[in-house]
Coordinates of C-alpha atoms and ligand atoms in Angstrom, one line a residue:
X1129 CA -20.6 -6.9 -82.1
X1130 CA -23.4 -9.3 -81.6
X1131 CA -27.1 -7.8 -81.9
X1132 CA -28.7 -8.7 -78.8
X1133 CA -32.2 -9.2 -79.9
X1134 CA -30.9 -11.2 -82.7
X1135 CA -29.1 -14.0 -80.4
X1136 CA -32.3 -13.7 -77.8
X1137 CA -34.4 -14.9 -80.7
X1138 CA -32.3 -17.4 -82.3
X1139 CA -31.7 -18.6 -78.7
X1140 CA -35.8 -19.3 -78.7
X1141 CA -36.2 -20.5 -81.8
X1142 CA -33.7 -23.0 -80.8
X1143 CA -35.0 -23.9 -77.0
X1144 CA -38.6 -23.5 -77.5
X1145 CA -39.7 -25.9 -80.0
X1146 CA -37.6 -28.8 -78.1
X1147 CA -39.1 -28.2 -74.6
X1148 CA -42.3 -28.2 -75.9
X1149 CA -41.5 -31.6 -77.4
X1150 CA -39.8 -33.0 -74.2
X1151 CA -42.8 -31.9 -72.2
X1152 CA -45.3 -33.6 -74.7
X1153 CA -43.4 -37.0 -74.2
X1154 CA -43.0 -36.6 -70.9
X1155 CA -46.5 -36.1 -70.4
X1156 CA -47.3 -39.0 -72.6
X1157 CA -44.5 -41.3 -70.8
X1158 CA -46.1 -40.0 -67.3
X1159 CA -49.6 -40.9 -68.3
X1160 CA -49.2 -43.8 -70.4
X1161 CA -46.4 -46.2 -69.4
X1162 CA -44.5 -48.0 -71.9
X1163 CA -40.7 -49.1 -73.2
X1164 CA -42.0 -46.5 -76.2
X1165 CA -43.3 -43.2 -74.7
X1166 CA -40.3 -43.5 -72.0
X1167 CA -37.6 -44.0 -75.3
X1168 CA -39.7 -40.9 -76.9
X1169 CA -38.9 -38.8 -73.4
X1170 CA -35.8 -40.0 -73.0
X1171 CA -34.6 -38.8 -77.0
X1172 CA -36.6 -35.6 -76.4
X1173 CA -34.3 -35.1 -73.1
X1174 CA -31.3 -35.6 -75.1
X1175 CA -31.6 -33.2 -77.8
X1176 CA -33.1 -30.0 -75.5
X1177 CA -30.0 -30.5 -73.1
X1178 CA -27.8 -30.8 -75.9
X1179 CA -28.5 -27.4 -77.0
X1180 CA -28.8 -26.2 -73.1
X1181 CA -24.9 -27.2 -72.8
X1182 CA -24.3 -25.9 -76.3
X1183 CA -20.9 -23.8 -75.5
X1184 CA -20.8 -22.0 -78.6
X1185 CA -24.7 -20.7 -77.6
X1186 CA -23.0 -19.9 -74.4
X1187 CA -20.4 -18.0 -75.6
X1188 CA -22.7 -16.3 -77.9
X1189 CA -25.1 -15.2 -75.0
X1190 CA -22.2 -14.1 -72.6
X1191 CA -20.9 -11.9 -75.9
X1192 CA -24.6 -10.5 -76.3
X1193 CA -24.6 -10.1 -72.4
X1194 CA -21.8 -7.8 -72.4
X1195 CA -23.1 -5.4 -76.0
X1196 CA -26.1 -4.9 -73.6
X1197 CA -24.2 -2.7 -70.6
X1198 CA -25.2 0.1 -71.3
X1199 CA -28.2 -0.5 -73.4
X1200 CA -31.1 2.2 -72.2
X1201 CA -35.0 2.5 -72.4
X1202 CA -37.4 -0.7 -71.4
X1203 CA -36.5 -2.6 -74.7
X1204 CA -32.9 -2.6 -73.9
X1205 CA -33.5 -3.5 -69.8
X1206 CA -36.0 -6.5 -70.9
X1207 CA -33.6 -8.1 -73.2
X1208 CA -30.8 -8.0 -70.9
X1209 CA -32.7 -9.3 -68.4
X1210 CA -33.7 -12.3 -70.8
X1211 CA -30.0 -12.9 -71.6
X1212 CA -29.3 -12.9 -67.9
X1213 CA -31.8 -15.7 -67.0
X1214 CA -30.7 -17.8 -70.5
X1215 CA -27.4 -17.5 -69.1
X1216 CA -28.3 -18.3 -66.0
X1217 CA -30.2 -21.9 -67.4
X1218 CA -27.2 -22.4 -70.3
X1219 CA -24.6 -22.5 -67.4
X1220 CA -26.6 -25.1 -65.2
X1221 CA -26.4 -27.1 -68.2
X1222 CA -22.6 -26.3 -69.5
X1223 CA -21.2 -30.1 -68.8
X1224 CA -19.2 -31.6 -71.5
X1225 CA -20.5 -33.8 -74.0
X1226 CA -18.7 -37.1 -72.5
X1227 CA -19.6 -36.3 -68.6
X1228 CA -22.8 -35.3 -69.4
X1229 CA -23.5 -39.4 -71.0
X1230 CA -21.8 -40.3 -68.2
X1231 CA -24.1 -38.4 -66.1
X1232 CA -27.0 -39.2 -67.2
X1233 CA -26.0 -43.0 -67.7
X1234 CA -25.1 -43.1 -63.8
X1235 CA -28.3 -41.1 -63.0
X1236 CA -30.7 -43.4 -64.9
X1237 CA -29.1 -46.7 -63.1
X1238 CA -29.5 -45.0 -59.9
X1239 CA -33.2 -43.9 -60.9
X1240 CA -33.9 -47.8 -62.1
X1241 CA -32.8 -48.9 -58.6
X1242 CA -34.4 -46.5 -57.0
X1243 CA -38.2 -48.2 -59.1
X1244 CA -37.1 -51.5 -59.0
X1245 CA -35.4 -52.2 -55.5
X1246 CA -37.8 -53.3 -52.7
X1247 CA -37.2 -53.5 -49.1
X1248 CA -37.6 -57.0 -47.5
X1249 CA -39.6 -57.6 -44.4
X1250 CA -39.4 -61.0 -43.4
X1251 CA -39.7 -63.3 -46.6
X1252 CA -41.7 -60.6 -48.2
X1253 CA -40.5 -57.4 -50.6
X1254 CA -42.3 -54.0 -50.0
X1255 CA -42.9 -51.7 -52.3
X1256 CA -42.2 -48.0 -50.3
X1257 CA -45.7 -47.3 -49.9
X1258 CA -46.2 -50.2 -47.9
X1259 CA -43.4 -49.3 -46.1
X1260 CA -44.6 -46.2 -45.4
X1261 CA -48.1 -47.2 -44.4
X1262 CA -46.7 -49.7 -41.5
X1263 CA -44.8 -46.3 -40.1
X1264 CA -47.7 -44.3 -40.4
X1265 CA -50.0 -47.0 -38.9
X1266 CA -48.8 -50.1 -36.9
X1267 CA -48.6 -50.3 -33.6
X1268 CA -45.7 -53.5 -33.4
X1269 CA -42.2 -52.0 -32.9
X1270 CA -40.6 -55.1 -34.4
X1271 CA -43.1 -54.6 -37.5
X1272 CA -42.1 -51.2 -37.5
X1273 CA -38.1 -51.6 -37.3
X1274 CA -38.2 -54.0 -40.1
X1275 CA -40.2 -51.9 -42.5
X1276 CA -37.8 -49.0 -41.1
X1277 CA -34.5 -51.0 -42.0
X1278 CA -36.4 -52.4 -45.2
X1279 CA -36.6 -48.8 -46.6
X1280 CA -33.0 -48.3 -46.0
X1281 CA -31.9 -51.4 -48.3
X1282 CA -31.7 -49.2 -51.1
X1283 CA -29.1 -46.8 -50.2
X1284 CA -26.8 -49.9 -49.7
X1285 CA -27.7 -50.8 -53.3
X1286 CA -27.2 -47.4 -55.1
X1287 CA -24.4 -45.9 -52.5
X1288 CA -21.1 -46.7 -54.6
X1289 CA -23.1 -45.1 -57.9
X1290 CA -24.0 -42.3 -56.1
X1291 CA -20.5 -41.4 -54.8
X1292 CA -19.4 -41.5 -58.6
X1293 CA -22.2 -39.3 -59.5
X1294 CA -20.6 -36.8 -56.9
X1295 CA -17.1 -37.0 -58.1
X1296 CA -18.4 -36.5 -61.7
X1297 CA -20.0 -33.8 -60.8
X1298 CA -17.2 -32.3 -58.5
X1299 CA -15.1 -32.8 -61.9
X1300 CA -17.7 -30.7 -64.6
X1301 CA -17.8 -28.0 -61.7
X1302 CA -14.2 -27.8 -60.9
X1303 CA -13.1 -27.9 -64.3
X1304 CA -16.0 -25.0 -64.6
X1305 CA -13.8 -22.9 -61.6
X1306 CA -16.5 -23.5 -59.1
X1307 CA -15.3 -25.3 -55.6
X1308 CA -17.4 -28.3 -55.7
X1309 CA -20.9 -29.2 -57.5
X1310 CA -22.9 -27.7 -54.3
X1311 CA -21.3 -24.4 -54.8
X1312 CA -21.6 -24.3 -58.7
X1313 CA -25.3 -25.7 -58.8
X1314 CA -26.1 -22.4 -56.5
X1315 CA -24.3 -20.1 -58.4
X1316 CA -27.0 -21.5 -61.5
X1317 CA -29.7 -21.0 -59.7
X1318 CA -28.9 -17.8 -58.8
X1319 CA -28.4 -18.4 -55.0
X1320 CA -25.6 -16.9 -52.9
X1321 CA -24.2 -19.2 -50.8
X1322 CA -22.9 -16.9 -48.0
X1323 CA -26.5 -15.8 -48.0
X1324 CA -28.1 -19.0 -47.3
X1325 CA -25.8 -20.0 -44.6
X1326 CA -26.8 -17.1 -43.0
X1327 CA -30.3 -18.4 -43.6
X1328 CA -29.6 -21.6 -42.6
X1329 CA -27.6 -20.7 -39.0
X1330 CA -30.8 -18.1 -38.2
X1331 CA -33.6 -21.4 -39.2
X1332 CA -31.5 -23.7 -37.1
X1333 CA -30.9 -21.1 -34.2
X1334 CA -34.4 -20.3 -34.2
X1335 CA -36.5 -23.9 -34.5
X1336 CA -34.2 -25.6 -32.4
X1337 CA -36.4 -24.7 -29.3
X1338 CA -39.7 -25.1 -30.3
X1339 CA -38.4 -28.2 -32.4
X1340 CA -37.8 -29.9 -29.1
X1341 CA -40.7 -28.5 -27.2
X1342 CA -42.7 -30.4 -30.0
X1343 CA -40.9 -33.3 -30.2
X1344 CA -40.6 -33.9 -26.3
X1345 CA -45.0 -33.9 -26.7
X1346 CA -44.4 -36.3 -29.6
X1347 CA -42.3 -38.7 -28.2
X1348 CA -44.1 -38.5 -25.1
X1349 CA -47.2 -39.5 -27.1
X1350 CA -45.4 -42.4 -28.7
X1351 CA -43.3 -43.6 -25.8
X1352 CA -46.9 -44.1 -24.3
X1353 CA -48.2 -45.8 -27.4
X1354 CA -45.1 -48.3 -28.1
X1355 CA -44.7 -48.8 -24.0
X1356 CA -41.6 -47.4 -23.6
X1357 CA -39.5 -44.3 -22.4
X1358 CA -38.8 -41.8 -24.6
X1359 CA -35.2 -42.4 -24.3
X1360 CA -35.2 -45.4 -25.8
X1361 CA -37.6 -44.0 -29.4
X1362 CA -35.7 -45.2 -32.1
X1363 CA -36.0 -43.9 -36.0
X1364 CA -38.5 -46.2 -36.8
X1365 CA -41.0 -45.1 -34.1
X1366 CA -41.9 -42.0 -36.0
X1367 CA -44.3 -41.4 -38.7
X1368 CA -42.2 -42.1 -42.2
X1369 CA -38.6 -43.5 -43.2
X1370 CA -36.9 -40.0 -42.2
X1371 CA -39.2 -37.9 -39.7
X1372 CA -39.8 -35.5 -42.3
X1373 CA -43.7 -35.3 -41.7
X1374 CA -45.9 -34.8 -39.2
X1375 CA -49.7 -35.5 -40.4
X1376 CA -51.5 -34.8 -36.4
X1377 CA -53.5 -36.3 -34.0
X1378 CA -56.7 -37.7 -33.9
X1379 CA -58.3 -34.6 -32.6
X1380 CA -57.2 -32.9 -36.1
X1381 CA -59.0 -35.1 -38.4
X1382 CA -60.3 -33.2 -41.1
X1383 CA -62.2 -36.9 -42.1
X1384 CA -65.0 -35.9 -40.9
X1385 CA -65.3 -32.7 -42.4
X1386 CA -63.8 -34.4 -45.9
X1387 CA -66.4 -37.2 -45.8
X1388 CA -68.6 -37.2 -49.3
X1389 CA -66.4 -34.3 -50.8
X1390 CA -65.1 -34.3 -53.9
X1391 CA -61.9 -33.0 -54.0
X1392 CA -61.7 -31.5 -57.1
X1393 CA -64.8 -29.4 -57.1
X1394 CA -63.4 -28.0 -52.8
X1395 CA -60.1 -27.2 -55.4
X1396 CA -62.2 -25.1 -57.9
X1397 CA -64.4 -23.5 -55.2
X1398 CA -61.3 -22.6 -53.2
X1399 CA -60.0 -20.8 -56.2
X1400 CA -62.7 -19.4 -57.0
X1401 CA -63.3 -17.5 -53.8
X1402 CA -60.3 -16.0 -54.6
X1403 CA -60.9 -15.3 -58.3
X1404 CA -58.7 -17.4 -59.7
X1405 CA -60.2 -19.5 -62.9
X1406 CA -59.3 -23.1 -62.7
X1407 CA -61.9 -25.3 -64.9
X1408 CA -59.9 -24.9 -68.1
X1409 CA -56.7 -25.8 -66.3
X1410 CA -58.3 -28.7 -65.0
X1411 CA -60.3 -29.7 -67.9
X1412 CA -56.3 -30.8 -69.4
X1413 CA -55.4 -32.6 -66.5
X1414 CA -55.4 -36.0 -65.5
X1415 CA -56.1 -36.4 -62.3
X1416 CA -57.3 -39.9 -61.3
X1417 CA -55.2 -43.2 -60.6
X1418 CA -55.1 -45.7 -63.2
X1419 CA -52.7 -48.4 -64.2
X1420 CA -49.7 -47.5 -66.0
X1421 CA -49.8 -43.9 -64.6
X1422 CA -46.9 -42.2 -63.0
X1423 CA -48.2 -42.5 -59.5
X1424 CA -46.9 -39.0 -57.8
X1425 CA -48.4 -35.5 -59.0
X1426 CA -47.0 -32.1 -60.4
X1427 CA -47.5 -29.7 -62.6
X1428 CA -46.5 -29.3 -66.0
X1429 CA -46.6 -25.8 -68.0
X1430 CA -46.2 -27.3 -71.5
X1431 CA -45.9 -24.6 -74.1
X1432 CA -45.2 -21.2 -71.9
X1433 CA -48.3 -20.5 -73.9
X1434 CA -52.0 -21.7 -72.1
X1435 CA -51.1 -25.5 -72.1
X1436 CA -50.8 -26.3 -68.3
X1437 CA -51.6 -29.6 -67.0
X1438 CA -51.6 -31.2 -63.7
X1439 CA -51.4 -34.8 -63.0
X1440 CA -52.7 -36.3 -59.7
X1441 CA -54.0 -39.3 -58.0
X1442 CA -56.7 -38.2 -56.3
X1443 CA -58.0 -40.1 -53.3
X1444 CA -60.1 -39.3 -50.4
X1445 CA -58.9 -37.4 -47.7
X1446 CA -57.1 -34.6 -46.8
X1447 CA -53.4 -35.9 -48.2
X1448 CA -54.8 -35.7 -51.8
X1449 CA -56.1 -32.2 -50.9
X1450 CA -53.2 -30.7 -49.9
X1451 CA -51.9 -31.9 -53.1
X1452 CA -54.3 -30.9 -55.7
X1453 CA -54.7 -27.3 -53.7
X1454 CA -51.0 -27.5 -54.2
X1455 CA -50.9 -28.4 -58.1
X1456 CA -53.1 -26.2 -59.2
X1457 CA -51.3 -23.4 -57.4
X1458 CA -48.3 -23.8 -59.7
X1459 CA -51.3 -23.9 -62.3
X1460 CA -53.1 -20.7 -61.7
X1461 CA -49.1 -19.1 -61.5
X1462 CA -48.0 -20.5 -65.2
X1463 CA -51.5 -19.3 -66.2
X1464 CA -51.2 -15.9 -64.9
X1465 CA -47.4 -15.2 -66.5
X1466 CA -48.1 -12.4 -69.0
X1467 CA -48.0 -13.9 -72.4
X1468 CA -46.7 -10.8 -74.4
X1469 CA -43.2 -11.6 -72.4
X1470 CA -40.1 -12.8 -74.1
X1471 CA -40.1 -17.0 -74.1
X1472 CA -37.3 -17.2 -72.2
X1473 CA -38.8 -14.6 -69.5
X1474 CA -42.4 -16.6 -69.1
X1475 CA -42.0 -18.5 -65.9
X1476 CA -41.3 -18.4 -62.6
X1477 CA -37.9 -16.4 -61.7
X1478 CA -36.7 -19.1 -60.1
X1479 CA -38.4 -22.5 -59.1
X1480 CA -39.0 -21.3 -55.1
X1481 CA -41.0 -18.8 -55.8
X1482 CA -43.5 -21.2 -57.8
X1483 CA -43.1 -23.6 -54.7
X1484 CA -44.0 -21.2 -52.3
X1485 CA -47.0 -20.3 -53.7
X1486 CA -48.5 -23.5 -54.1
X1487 CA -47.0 -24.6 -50.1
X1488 CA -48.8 -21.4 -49.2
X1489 CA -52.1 -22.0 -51.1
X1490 CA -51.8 -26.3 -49.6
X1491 CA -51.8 -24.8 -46.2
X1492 CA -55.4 -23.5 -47.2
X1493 CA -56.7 -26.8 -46.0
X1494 CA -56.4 -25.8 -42.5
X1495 CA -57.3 -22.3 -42.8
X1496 CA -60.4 -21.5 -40.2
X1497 CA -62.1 -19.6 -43.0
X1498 CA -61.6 -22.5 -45.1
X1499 CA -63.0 -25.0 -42.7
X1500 CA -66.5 -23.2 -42.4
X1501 CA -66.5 -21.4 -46.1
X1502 CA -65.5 -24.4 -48.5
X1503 CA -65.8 -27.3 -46.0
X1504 CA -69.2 -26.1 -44.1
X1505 CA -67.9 -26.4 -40.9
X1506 CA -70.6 -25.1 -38.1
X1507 CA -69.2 -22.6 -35.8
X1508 CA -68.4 -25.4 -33.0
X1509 CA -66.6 -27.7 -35.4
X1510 CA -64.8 -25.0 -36.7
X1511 CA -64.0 -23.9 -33.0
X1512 CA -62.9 -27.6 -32.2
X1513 CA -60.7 -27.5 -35.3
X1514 CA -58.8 -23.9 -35.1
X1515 CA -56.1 -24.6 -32.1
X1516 CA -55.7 -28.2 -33.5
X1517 CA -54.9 -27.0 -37.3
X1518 CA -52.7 -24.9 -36.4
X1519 CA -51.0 -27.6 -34.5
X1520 CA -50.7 -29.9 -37.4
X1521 CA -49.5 -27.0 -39.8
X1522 CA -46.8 -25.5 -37.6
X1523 CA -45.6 -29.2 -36.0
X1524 CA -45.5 -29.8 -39.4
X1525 CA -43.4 -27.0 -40.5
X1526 CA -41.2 -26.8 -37.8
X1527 CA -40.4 -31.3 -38.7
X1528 CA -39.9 -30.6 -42.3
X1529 CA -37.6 -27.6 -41.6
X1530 CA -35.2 -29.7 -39.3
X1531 CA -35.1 -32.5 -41.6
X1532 CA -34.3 -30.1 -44.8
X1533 CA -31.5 -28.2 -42.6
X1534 CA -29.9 -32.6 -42.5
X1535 CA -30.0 -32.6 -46.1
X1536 CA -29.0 -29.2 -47.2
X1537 CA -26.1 -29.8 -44.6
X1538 CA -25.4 -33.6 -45.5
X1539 CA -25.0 -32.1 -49.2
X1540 CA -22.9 -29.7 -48.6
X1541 CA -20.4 -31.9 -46.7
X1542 CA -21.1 -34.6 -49.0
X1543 CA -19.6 -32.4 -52.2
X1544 CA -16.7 -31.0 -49.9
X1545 CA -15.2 -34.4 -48.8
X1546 CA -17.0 -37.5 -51.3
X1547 CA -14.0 -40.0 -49.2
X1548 CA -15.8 -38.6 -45.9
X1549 CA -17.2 -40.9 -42.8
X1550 CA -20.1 -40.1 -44.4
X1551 CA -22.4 -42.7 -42.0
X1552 CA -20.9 -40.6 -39.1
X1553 CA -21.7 -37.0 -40.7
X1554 CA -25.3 -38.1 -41.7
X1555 CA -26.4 -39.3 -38.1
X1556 CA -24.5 -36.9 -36.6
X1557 CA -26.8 -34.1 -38.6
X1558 CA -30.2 -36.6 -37.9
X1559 CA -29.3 -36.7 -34.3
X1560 CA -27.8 -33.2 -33.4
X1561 CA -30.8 -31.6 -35.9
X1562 CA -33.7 -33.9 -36.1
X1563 CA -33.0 -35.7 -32.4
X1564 CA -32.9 -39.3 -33.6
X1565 CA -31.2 -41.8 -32.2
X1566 CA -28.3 -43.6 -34.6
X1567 CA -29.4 -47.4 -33.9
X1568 CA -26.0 -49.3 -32.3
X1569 CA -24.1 -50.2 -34.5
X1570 CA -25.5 -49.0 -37.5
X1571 CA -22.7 -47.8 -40.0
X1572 CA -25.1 -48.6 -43.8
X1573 CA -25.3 -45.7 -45.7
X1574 CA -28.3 -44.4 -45.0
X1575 CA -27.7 -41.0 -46.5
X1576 CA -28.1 -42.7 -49.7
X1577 CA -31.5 -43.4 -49.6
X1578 CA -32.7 -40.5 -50.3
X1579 CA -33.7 -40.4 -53.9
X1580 CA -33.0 -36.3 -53.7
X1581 CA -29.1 -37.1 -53.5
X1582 CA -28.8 -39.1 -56.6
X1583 CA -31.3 -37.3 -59.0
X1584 CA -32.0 -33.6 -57.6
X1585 CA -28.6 -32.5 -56.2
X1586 CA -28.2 -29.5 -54.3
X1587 CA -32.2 -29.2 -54.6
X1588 CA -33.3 -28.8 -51.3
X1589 CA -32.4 -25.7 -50.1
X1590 CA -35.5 -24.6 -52.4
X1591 CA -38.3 -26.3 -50.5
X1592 CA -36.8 -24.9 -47.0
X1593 CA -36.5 -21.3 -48.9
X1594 CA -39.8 -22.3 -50.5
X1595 CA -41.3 -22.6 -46.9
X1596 CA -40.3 -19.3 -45.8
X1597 CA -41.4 -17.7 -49.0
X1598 CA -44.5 -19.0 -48.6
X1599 CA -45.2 -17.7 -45.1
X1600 CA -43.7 -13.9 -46.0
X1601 CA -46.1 -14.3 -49.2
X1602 CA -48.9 -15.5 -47.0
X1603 CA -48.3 -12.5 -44.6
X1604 CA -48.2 -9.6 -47.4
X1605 CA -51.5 -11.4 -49.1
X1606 CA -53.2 -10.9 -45.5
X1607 CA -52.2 -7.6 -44.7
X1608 CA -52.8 -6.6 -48.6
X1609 CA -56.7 -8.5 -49.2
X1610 CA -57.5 -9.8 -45.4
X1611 CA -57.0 -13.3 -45.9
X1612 CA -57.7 -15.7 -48.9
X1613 CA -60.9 -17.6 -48.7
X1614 CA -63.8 -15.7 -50.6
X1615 CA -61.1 -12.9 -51.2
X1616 CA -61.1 -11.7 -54.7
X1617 CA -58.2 -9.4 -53.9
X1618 CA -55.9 -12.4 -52.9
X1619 CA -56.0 -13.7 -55.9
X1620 CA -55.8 -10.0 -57.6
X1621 CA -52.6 -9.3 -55.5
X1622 CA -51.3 -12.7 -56.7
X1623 CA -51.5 -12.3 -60.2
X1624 CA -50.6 -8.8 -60.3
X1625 CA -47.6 -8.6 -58.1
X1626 CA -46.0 -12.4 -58.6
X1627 CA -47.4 -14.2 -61.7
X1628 CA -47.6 -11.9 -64.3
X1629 CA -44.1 -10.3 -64.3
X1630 CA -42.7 -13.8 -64.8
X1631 CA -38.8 -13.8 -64.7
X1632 CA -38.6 -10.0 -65.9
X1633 CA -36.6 -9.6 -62.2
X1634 CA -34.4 -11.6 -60.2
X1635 CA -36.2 -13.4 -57.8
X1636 CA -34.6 -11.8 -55.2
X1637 CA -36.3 -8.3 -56.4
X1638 CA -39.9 -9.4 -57.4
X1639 CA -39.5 -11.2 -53.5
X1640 CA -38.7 -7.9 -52.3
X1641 CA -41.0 -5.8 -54.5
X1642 CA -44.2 -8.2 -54.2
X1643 CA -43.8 -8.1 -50.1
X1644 CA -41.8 -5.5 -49.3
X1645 CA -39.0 -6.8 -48.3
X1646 CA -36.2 -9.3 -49.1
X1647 CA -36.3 -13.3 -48.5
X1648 CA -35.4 -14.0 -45.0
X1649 CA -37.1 -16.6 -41.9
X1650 CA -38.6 -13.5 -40.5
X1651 CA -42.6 -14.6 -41.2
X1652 CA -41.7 -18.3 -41.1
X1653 CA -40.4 -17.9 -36.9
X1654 CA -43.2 -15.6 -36.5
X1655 CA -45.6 -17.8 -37.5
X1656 CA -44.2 -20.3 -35.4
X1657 CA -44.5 -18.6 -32.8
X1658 CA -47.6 -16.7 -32.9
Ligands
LIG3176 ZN1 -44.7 -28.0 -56.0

């Protein structure tokens, strides 16, 4: 009979030296560009996933798993509960040695095109930030189509690889027993899949209303603006390549408000209000552009022992801080996880739960207490911001929800039937879900590109759950310390009740135990309504 403790700490010794390695070179490819540091991360990659799929150490925690039934006392619990979460991140990673080169050799061509490929307007090529700056700002439909179509080239390009990437994966999970990768990669992440349908059928049910109520004022703003009738918006009339954003109106600018701030020092103040330490956190971090810098920003917890980092690009405005209130909210969590855990049991239960909490600490930027108690507001700016903040947030939420419901749906069918009219499913999910016209014609396969498909499969259920997290969390914090800004016992509730116990429950139960009740759309529909 296996000792328990004994496989939990050879499974550590094993793990935790190699992450911390692959997160060093990862930092140092992220920050610091070049043929080297990206070799570095990629040999780092290759030896932590290689003991991750290790099926002996899989077969060696399932044995342990089993000698701990009916082990009693808090010793006995916490161990289990380790094995069940290293199970739980051994079994994402259980793909034979052969498929998994394949895998990643498909994934990292896909990736390549993904950097290199740029959309041609005209004579020129566009990087996607351009393309998404002409969406965001012009005002000449023509312009606007092109850069639209432009942003589309690339699913063309990667389409055929991405279909073998699905029927690989349908093979590991098959072979595995699972009914298709999108059933097997929610089993690993500890998601039941009857469950989130249910979700899924309530979010749609419930948005699909005020989704059109706010879309009909929408497009009867941009019918005016482009000088036609609504019923002839097309895609590229909206804001970004897939309608997945909605950034406001003039009469929500927060520029104003935002002009001669530094964003960093609105971050630490925020946090602070709440008493939650930032400085050291940031003190690691990189947070301005500069060539050969990774040019996105996230979060890194290096060590599972104090060395947290996040990387940014900060800019003026409010984009930048949404992002950096955002960052630092995964921060403060990894910061917060009690260190005298298990390794395997210091971090987030699953990665929702981290994602809620920074979505709900980003929305801060629009929070009336946040206007006049970090920003300064006066009282009538304040006033003249309120109805129009809330606006921007729940337009925003209820966009972003519709678009995730394509996706989650588009993956689901994608994994079920890879020799599928695909171009059919896709726009009839963008159309029947989102409201978007399918341009005449159009039969490119447009599904592909989105980068999520090829390199984060059967990911983005999390940032819908993520969003209703973040509004149940959002609620309890309210009801528990008031509100957040200038609130120590927000941030008090916070680490108490979510960081600190790390993965020592289910998600599912420290959900239920830090708010009282289990995961559901409840607080994200009664938000958007209220
Ligand atoms: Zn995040």
């Amino acid at each position: 009979m296996p000792d328990p403790d004994a496989v939990l700490s050879r499974l550590t010794d094993r793990l935790a030296p190699l992450e911390r390695e692959l997160h060093r070179a990862f930092w140092t490819a992220s920050t610091d560009a070049g043929p080297e540091a990206s070799a570095a991360r990629q040999r780092a990659e290759e030896a932590l996933l290689a003991v991750l799929g290790d099926p002996e150490l899989f077969a060696e925690v399932q044995q342990a798993l089993a000698a701990t039934g009916d082990a009693a006392g808090t010793g006995g619990r916490r161990t289990r509960r380790a094995l069940e979460q290293a199970s739980l991140d051994l079994l994402a990673n259980q793909v034979p040695e052969g498929a998994r080169a394949e895998l990643v050799a498909l994934q990292a061509k896909v990736e390549h095109a993904f950097s290199t490929v740029r959309g041609r307007v005209g004579g020129r090529e566009l990087a996607n930030n351009e393309l998404e700056r002409v969406l965001a700002t012009s005002d000449d439909p023509a312009e606007r189509r092109a850069a639209w179509e432009a942003g589309k080239q690339v699913g063309a390009v990667v389409a055929d690889d991405v279909l073998a990437l699905v029927e690989l994966r349908n093979r590991v999970a098959t072979e595995r027993g699972y009914r298709d990768w999108f059933a097997f990669a929610l089993a690993a992440g500890d998601i039941d899949e009857a469950w989130l349908d249910r979700v899924l059928d309530e979010v749609e049910l419930a948005t699909r209303e005020p989704f059109l109520a706010a879309k009909a004022e929408l497009d009867a703003r941009l019918a005016a603006r482009f000088g036609v009738a609504p019923g002839e918006l097309y895609p590229w009339h909206y804001g970004d390549l897939f309608f997945q954003r909605y950034d406001g109106e003039a009469e929500a600018d927060l520029g104003p408000l935002l002009e001669g701030t530094d964003t960093v020092g609105l971050t630490v103040a925020t946090y602070d209000g709440m008493g939650l330490e930032t400085r050291h956190l940031l003190e690691r971090s990189d947070l301005h552009p500069r060539p050969g810098k990774d040019q996105h920003a996230f979060c890194l917890d290096v060590d599972r022992a104090g060395d947290i980092r996040v990387l940014a690009n900060l800019a003026p405005g409010e984009e930048w801080l949404d992002v950096l209130l955002h960052e630092v909210g995964h921060a403060v969590y990894d910061d917060h996880i009690d260190r005298s855990l298990p390794w395997v049991l210091r971090r987030p239960p699953q990665a929702l739960v981290t994602e809620a909490v920074a979505l709900m600490l980003g929305r801060l930027r629009r929070d009336p207490e946040f206007l006049v108690g970090v920003l300064g507001a006066d009282e009538a700016a304040a006033a003249a911001l309120t109805g129009p903040s809330r606006a921007v947030l729940r337009t925003g939420q209820l966009v972003f929800a519709r678009w995730c419901l394509v996706v989650v749906r588009f993956e689901r069918a994608l994994y079920a039937q890879p020799g599928g009219d695909l171009a059919g499913t896709w726009w009839d999910l963008v159309a029947s879900l989102q409201g978007l016209r399918r341009p005449e014609g159009r039969t490119a396969p447009d599904w592909a590109s989105k980068i999520h498909l090829a390199v984060a499969p059967v990911y983005y259920q999390s940032y819908l759950l993520g969003e209703l997290l973040a509004s149940q969390l959002d609620q309890a914090v309210r009801e528990h310390a008031g509100g957040f800004v200038g609130r120590p016992g927000a941030g008090a509730f916070l680490a108490e009740r979510v960081f600190a116990p790390g993965a020592t429950q289910p998600w599912r139960d420290l959900v239920a135990s830090a708010t009282g009740s289990p995961l559901g759309p409840a607080a994200f529909l009664a938000g958007l309504a209220a």
